[in-house]
Coordinates of C-alpha atoms and ligand atoms in Angstrom, one line a residue:
X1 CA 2.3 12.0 -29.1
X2 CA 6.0 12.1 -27.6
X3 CA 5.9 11.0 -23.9
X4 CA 6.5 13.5 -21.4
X5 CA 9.5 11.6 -20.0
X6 CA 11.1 11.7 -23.2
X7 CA 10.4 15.3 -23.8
X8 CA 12.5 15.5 -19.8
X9 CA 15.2 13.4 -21.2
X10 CA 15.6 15.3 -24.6
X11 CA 16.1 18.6 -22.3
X12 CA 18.2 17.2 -20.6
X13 CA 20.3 15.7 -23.6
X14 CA 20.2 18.9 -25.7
X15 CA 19.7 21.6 -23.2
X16 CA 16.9 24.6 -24.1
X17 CA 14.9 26.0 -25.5
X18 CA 14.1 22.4 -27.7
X19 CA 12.3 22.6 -30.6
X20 CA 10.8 18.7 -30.9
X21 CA 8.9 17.2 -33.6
X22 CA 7.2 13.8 -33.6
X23 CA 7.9 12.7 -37.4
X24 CA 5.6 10.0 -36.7
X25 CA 2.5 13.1 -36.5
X26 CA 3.9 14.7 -39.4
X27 CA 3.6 11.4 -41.5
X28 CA -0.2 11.0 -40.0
X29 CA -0.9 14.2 -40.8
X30 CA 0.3 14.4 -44.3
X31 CA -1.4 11.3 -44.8
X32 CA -4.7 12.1 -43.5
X33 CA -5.1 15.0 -45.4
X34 CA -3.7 13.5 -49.1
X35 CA -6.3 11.1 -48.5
X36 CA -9.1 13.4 -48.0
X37 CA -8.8 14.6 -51.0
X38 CA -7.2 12.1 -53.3
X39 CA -9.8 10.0 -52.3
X40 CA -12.5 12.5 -53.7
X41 CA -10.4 13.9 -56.2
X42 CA -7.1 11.7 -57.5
X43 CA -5.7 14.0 -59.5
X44 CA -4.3 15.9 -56.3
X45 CA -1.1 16.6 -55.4
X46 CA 0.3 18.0 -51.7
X47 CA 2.4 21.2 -52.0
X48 CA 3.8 21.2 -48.0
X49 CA 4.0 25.5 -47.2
X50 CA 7.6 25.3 -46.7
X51 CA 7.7 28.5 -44.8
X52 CA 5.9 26.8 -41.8
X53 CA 9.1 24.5 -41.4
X54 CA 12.0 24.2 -42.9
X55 CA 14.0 22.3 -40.8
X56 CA 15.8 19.6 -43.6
X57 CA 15.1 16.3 -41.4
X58 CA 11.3 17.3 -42.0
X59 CA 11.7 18.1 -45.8
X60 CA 13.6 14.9 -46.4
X61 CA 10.4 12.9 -44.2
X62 CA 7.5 14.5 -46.3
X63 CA 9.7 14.1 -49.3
X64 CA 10.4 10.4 -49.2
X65 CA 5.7 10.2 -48.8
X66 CA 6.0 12.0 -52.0
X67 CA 5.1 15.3 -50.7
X68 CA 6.0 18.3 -53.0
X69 CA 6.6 21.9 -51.6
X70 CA 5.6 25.2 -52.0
X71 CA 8.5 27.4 -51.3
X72 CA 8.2 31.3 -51.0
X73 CA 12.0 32.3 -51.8
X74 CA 15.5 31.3 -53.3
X75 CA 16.6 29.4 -49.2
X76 CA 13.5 27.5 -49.4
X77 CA 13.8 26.5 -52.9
X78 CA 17.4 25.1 -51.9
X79 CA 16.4 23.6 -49.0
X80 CA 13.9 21.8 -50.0
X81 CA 15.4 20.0 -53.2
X82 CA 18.1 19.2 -50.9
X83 CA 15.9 17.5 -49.0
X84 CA 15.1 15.5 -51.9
X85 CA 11.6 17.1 -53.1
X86 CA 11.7 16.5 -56.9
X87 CA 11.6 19.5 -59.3
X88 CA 8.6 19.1 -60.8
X89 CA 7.0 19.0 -57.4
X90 CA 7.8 22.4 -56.1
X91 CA 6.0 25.8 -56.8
X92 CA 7.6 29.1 -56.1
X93 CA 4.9 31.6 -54.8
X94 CA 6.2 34.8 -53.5
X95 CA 5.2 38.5 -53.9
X96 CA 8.4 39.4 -54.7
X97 CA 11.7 37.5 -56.2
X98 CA 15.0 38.6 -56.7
X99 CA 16.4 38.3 -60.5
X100 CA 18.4 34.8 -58.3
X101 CA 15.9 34.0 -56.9
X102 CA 14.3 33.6 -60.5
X103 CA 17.2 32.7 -62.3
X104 CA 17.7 29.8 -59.9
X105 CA 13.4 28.7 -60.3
X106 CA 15.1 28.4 -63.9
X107 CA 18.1 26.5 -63.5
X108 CA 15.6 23.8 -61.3
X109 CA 12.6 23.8 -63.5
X110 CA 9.8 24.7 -61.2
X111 CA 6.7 26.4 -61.6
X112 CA 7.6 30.0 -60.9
X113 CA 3.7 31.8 -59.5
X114 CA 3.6 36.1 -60.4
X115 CA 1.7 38.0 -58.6
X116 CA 2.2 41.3 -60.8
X117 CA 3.0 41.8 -64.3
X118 CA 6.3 43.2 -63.9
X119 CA 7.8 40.4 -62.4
X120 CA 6.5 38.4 -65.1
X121 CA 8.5 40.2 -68.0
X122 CA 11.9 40.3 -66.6
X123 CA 11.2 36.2 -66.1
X124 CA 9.9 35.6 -69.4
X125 CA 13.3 37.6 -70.4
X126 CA 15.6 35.8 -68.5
X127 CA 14.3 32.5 -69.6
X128 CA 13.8 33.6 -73.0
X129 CA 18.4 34.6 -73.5
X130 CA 18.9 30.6 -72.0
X131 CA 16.2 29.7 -74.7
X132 CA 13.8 28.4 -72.2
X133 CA 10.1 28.2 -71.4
X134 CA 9.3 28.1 -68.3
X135 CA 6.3 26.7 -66.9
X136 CA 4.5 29.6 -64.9
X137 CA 1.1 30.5 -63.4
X138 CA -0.5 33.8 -61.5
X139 CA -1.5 34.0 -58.5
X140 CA -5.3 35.7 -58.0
X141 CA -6.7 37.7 -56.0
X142 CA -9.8 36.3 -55.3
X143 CA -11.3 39.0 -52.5
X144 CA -12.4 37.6 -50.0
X145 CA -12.3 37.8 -46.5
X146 CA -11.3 35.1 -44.0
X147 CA -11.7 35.1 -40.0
X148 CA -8.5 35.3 -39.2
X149 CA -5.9 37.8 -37.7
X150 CA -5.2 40.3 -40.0
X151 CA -2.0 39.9 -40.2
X152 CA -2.1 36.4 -41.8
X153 CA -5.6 37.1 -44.0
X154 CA -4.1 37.6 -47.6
X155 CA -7.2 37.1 -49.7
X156 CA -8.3 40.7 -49.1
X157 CA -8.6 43.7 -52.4
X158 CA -6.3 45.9 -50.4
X159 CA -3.6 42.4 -50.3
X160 CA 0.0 42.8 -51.5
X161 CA -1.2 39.5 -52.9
X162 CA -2.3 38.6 -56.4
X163 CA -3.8 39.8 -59.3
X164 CA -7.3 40.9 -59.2
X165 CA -10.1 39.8 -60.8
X166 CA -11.8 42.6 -61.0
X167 CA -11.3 44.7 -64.2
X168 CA -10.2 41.5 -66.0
X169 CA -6.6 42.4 -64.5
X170 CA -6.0 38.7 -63.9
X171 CA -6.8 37.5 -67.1
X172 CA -4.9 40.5 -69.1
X173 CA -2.0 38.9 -67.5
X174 CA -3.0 35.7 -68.8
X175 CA -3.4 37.1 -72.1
X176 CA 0.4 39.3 -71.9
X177 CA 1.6 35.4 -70.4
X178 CA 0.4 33.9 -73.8
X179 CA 2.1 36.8 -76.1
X180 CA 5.6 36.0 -74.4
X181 CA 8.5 33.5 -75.7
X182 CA 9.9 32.8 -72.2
X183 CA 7.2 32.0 -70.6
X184 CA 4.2 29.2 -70.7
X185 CA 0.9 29.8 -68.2
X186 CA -0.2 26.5 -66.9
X187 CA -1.7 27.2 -63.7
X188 CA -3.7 29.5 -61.6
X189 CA -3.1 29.7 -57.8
X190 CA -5.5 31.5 -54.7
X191 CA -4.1 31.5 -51.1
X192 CA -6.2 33.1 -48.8
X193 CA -5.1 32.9 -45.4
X194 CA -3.7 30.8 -42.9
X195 CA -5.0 29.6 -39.3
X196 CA -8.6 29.6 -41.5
X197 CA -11.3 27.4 -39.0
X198 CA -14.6 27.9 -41.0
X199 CA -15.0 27.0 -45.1
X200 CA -17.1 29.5 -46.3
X201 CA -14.4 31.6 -47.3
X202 CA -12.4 28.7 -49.0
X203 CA -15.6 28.2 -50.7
X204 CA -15.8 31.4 -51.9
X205 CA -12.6 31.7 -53.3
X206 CA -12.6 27.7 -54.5
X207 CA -15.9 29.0 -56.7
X208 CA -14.2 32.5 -57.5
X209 CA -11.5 30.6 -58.8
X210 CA -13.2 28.0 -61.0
X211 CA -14.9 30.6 -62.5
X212 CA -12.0 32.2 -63.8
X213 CA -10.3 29.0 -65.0
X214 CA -13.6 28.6 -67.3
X215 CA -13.2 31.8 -68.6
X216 CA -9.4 31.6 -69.1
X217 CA -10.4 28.6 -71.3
X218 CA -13.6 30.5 -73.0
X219 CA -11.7 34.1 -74.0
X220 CA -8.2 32.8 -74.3
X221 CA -8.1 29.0 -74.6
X222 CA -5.9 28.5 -72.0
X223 CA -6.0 24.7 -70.9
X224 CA -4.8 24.7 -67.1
X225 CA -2.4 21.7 -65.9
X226 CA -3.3 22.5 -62.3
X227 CA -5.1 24.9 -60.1
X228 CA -4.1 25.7 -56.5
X229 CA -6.0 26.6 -53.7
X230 CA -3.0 27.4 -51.3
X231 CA -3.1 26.8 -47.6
X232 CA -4.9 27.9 -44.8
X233 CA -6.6 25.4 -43.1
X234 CA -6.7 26.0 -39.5
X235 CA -5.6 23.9 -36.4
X236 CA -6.8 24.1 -32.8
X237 CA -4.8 26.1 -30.1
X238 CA -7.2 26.3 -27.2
X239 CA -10.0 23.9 -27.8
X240 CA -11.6 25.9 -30.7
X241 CA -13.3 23.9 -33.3
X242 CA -11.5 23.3 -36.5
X243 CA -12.3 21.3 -39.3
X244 CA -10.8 18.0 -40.3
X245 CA -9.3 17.5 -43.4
X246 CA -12.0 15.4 -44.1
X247 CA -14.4 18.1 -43.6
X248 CA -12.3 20.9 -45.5
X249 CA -12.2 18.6 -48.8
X250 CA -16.1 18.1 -48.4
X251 CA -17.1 21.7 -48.3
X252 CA -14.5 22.9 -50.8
X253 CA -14.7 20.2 -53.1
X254 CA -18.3 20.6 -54.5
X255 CA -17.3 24.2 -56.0
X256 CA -14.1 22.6 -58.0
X257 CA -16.1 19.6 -59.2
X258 CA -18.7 21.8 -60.4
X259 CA -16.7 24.1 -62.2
X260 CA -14.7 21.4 -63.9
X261 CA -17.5 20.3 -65.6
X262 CA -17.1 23.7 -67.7
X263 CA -14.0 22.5 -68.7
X264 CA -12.1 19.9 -70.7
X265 CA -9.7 18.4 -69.2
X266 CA -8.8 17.6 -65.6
X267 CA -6.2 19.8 -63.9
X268 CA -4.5 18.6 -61.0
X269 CA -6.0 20.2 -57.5
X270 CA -2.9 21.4 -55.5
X271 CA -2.9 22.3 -51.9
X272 CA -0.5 24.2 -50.0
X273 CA -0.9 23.0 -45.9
X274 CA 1.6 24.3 -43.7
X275 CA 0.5 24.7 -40.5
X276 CA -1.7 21.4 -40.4
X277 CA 0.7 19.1 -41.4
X278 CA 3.5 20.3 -39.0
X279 CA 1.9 22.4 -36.6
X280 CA 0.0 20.3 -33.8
X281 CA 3.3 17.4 -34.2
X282 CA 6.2 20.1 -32.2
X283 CA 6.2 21.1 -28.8
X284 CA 8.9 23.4 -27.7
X285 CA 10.4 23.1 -24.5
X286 CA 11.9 25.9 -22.1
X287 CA 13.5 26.0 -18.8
X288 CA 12.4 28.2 -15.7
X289 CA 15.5 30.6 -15.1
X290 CA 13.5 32.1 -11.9
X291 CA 10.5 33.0 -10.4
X292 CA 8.6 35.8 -9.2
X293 CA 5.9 37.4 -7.4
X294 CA 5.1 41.2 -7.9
X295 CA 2.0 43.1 -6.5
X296 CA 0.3 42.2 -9.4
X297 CA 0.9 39.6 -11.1
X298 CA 3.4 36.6 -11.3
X299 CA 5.9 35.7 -13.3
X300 CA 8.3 32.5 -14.5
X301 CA 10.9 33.8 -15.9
X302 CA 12.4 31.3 -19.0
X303 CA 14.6 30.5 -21.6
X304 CA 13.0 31.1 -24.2
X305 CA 11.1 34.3 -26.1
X306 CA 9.6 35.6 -28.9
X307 CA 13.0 35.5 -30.6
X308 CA 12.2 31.7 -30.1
X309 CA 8.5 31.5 -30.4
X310 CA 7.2 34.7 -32.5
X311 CA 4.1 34.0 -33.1
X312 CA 2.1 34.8 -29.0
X313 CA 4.0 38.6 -29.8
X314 CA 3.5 38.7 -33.3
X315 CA -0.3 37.5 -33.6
X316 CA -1.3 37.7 -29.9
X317 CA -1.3 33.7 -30.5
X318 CA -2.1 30.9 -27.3
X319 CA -0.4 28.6 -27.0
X320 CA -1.0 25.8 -24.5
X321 CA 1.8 24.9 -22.2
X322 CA 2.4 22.2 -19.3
X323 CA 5.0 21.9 -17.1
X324 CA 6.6 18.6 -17.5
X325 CA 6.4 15.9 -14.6
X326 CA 3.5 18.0 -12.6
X327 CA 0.4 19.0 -11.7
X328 CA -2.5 20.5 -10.1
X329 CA -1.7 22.8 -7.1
X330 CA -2.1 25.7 -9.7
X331 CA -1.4 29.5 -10.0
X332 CA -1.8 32.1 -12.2
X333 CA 1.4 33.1 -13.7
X334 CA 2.4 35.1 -16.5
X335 CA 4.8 33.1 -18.5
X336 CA 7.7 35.9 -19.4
X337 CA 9.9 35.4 -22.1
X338 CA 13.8 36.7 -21.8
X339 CA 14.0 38.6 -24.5
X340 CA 14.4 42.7 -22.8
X341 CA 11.1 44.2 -23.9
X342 CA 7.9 43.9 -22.2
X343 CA 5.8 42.9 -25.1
X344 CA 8.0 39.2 -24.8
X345 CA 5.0 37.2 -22.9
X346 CA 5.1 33.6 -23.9
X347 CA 1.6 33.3 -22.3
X348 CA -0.4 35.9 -20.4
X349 CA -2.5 35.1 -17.1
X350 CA -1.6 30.9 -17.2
X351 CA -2.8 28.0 -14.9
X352 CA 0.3 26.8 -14.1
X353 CA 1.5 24.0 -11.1
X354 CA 3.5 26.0 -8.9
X355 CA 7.0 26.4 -11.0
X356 CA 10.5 26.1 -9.8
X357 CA 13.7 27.0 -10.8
X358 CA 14.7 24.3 -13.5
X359 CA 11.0 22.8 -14.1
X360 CA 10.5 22.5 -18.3
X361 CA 7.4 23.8 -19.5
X362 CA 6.2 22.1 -22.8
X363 CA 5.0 25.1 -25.4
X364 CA 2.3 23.4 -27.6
X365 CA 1.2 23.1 -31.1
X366 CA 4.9 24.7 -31.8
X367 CA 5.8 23.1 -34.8
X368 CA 4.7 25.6 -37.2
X369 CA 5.7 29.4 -37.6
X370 CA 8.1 28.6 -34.6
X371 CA 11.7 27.5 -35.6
X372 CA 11.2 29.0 -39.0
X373 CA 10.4 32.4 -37.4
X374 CA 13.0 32.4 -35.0
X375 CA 15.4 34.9 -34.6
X376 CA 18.7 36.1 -32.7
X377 CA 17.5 39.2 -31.8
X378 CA 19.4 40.0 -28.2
X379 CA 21.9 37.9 -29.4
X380 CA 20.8 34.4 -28.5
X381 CA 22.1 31.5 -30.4
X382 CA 19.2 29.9 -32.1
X383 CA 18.0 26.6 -30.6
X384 CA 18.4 22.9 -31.6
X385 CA 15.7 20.7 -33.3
X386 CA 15.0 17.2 -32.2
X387 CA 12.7 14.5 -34.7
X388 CA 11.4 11.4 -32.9
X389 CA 10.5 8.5 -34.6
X390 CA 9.0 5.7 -33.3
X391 CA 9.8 6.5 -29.6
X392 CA 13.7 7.3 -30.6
X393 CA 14.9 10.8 -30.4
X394 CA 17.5 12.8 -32.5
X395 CA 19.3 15.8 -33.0
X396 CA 18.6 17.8 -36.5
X397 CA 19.9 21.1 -36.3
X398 CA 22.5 21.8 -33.7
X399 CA 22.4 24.7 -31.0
X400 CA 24.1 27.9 -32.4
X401 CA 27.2 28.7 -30.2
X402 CA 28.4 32.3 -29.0
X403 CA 31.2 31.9 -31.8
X404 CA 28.3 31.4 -34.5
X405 CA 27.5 34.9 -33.1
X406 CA 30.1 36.9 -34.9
X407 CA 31.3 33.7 -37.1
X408 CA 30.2 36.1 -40.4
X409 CA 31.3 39.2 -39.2
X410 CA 34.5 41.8 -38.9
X411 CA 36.4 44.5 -37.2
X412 CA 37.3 47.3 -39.8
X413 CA 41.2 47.3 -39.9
X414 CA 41.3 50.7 -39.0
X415 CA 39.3 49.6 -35.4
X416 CA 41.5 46.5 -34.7
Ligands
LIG501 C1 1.2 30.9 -50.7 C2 1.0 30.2 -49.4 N1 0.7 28.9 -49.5 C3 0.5 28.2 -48.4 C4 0.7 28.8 -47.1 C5 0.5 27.9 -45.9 O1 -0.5 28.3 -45.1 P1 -0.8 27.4 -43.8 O2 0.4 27.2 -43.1 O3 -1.8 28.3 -43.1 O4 -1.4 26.2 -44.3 C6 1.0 30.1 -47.0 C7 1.1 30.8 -45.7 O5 1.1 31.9 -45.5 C8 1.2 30.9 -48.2 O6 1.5 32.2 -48.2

């Protein structure tokens, strides 16, 4: 955990809103939960959800523990063998890829996951005019349902996600995989959800999916290198109970283990954790711009919004805040983000120590689905990313300026 006084000093150094990141946490994290597995299961490999954070310093750390990635479009795919995350360790999973996005999954050799048919024929095509095979999988849709806000459950029938199983749609893909030249299936992927805090859907799925990879072997001989069973698992914003890696691998493991017994080999397990890895290990910090007290309500008035932090507008998401360097004589305040709509609350009806102008309040649990969602909507620059490591603070992504603004754009000759 990064000091308070640190976190003051880092404002204070960098201005806000601060996005900081103990690398230190990130590590731990990674660590805890390759181990939960790997020490059940050793043939497992850890597929970081790129989406959750992005930020290069962060790639480069999980890629120098070995960490592969899971990336969800061309950027990320760049990004992250930039950072150094070897070909062979990165899965593209997205719903829907431009003819780049797969030309460039070619050109780096990594395992390309379809979630329709479609997309699957123009890949096997292009791969097939550079005389390639590419190494591919599909991704299923296992229907189930997860507790979870509906906007971020994705293992439901009605999904944009997947193939289903039902009907034998899946494994006619399999089989259409099999008849092509371009293409090779070696895999089978499931992702549920995300912020997931009970196992029983995981276990559903994990079983669903185990299932399926017997049959795949039974009715088309299809040997799997690896099966993936995405992200999801949960971490705690408010106090709610989560499960440790520890108990996610127990309760999901059983199901796999059984259902490799039906087969011959032993595929790799790969999991996809984005939000527990990175989540819990940012804070991001925001300054008071002013204060006030209406009829009904108060509100602190900051530097930040949901073009900073989406995810409170977005998913009605709580996070916890403090307000650096004090406490106790509380008050209920509405913490009002500065983006000009109304739905911009940062955190609704908050226990706060009495705020004043200039105080930093520390946003919680911030390290996931924050930077990466972050926007310039209102047209404010996007802020700056610190990484601590071992006590020592330092700056990975600058602040974007008022020049960086309208760096990409033009006035029409006709209008200058
Ligand atoms: C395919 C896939 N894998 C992994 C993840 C990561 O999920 P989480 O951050 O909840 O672990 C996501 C998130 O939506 C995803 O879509």
């Amino acid at each position: 955990m990064i000091e308070d006084t640190l976190l003051v000093q880092l404002a204070k150094d960098y201005g806000t809103p601060l996005y900081v990141y103990d690398g230190d946490e990130v590590v731990a994290r990674y660590n805890s939960f390759l181990k939960a597995f790997k020490s059940r299961y050793k043939k497992t490999k850890v597929m970081y959800a790129v989406k959750a954070n992005s930020s290069l310093a962060l790639l480069r750390l999980l890629a120098k523990q070995g960490c592969g990635a899971d990336v969800v479009s061309g950027g990320e795919l760049f990004i992250a063998r930039k950072a150094g995350i070897k070909s062979e360790d990165i899965i593209f999973t997205s719903s829907s890829k431009t003819v780049q996005e797969l030309e460039l999954a070619l050109e780096e050799d990594v395992i390309v996951t379809h979630g329709n048919v479609s997309e699957l024929l123009t890949f096997s095509s292009i791969a097939e005019e550079r005389g390639k095979t590419a190494r591919i999988c599909f991704r299923v849709n296992p229907d189930v349902s997860s507790k979870t806000h509906p906007k971020i459950a994705t293992g439901l029938k009605n999904s944009k996600f997947g193939l289903h199983l039902e009907g034998d749609i899946a494994l006619k893909a399999y089989e259409k995989a099999l008849e092509l030249n371009g293409v090779k299936p070696i895999g089978v992927h499931a992702h549920i959800g995300s912020q997931i805090h009970e196992s029983q859907a995981f276990e559903e799925a994990v079983s669903k999916l185990m299932d399926f990879a017997v049959m795949l072997k039974k009715e088309l001989g299809v040997e799997l290198d690896f099966i993936d069973l995405g992200g999801g698992l949960g971490i705690s914003h408010q106090g709610e109970k989560t499960l440790t890696p520890k108990e996610f691998a127990e309760a999901i493991l059983p199901n796999f283990l059984n259902g490799l017994e039906d087969l011959s080999n032993e595929p790799y397990l790969y999991l996809e954790p984005g939000r527990y890895i990175v989540g819990p290990a940012g804070v991001l910090l925001t300054k008071v711009n002013s204060v006030k007290k209406t009829p009904y309500k108060n509100f602190v008035n900051v530097d930040a919004g949901f073009n900073t932090l989406a995810r409170p507008t977005l998913y009605d998401a709580y996070h916890h805040m403090t307000v650096l360097g004090k406490s106790g004589n509380e008050e209920l305040v509405d913490v009002a983000g500065n983006v000009c709509e109304s739905g911009d609350i940062l955190g609704r009806d908050r226990s706060l120590p009495k705020t004043s102008v200039g105080d930093i309040i520390s946003i919680k649990d911030c390290g996931a689905y924050g930077f990466a969602m972050a926007s310039e909507y209102n047209s404010q620059p996007l802020p700056c990313e610190v990484l601590v490591r071992g006590g020592i603070g330092e700056l990975i992504r600058t602040r974007r300026s008022y020049s960086d603004l309208i760096a990409e754009q033009k006035i029409p000759e006709a209008l200058k």
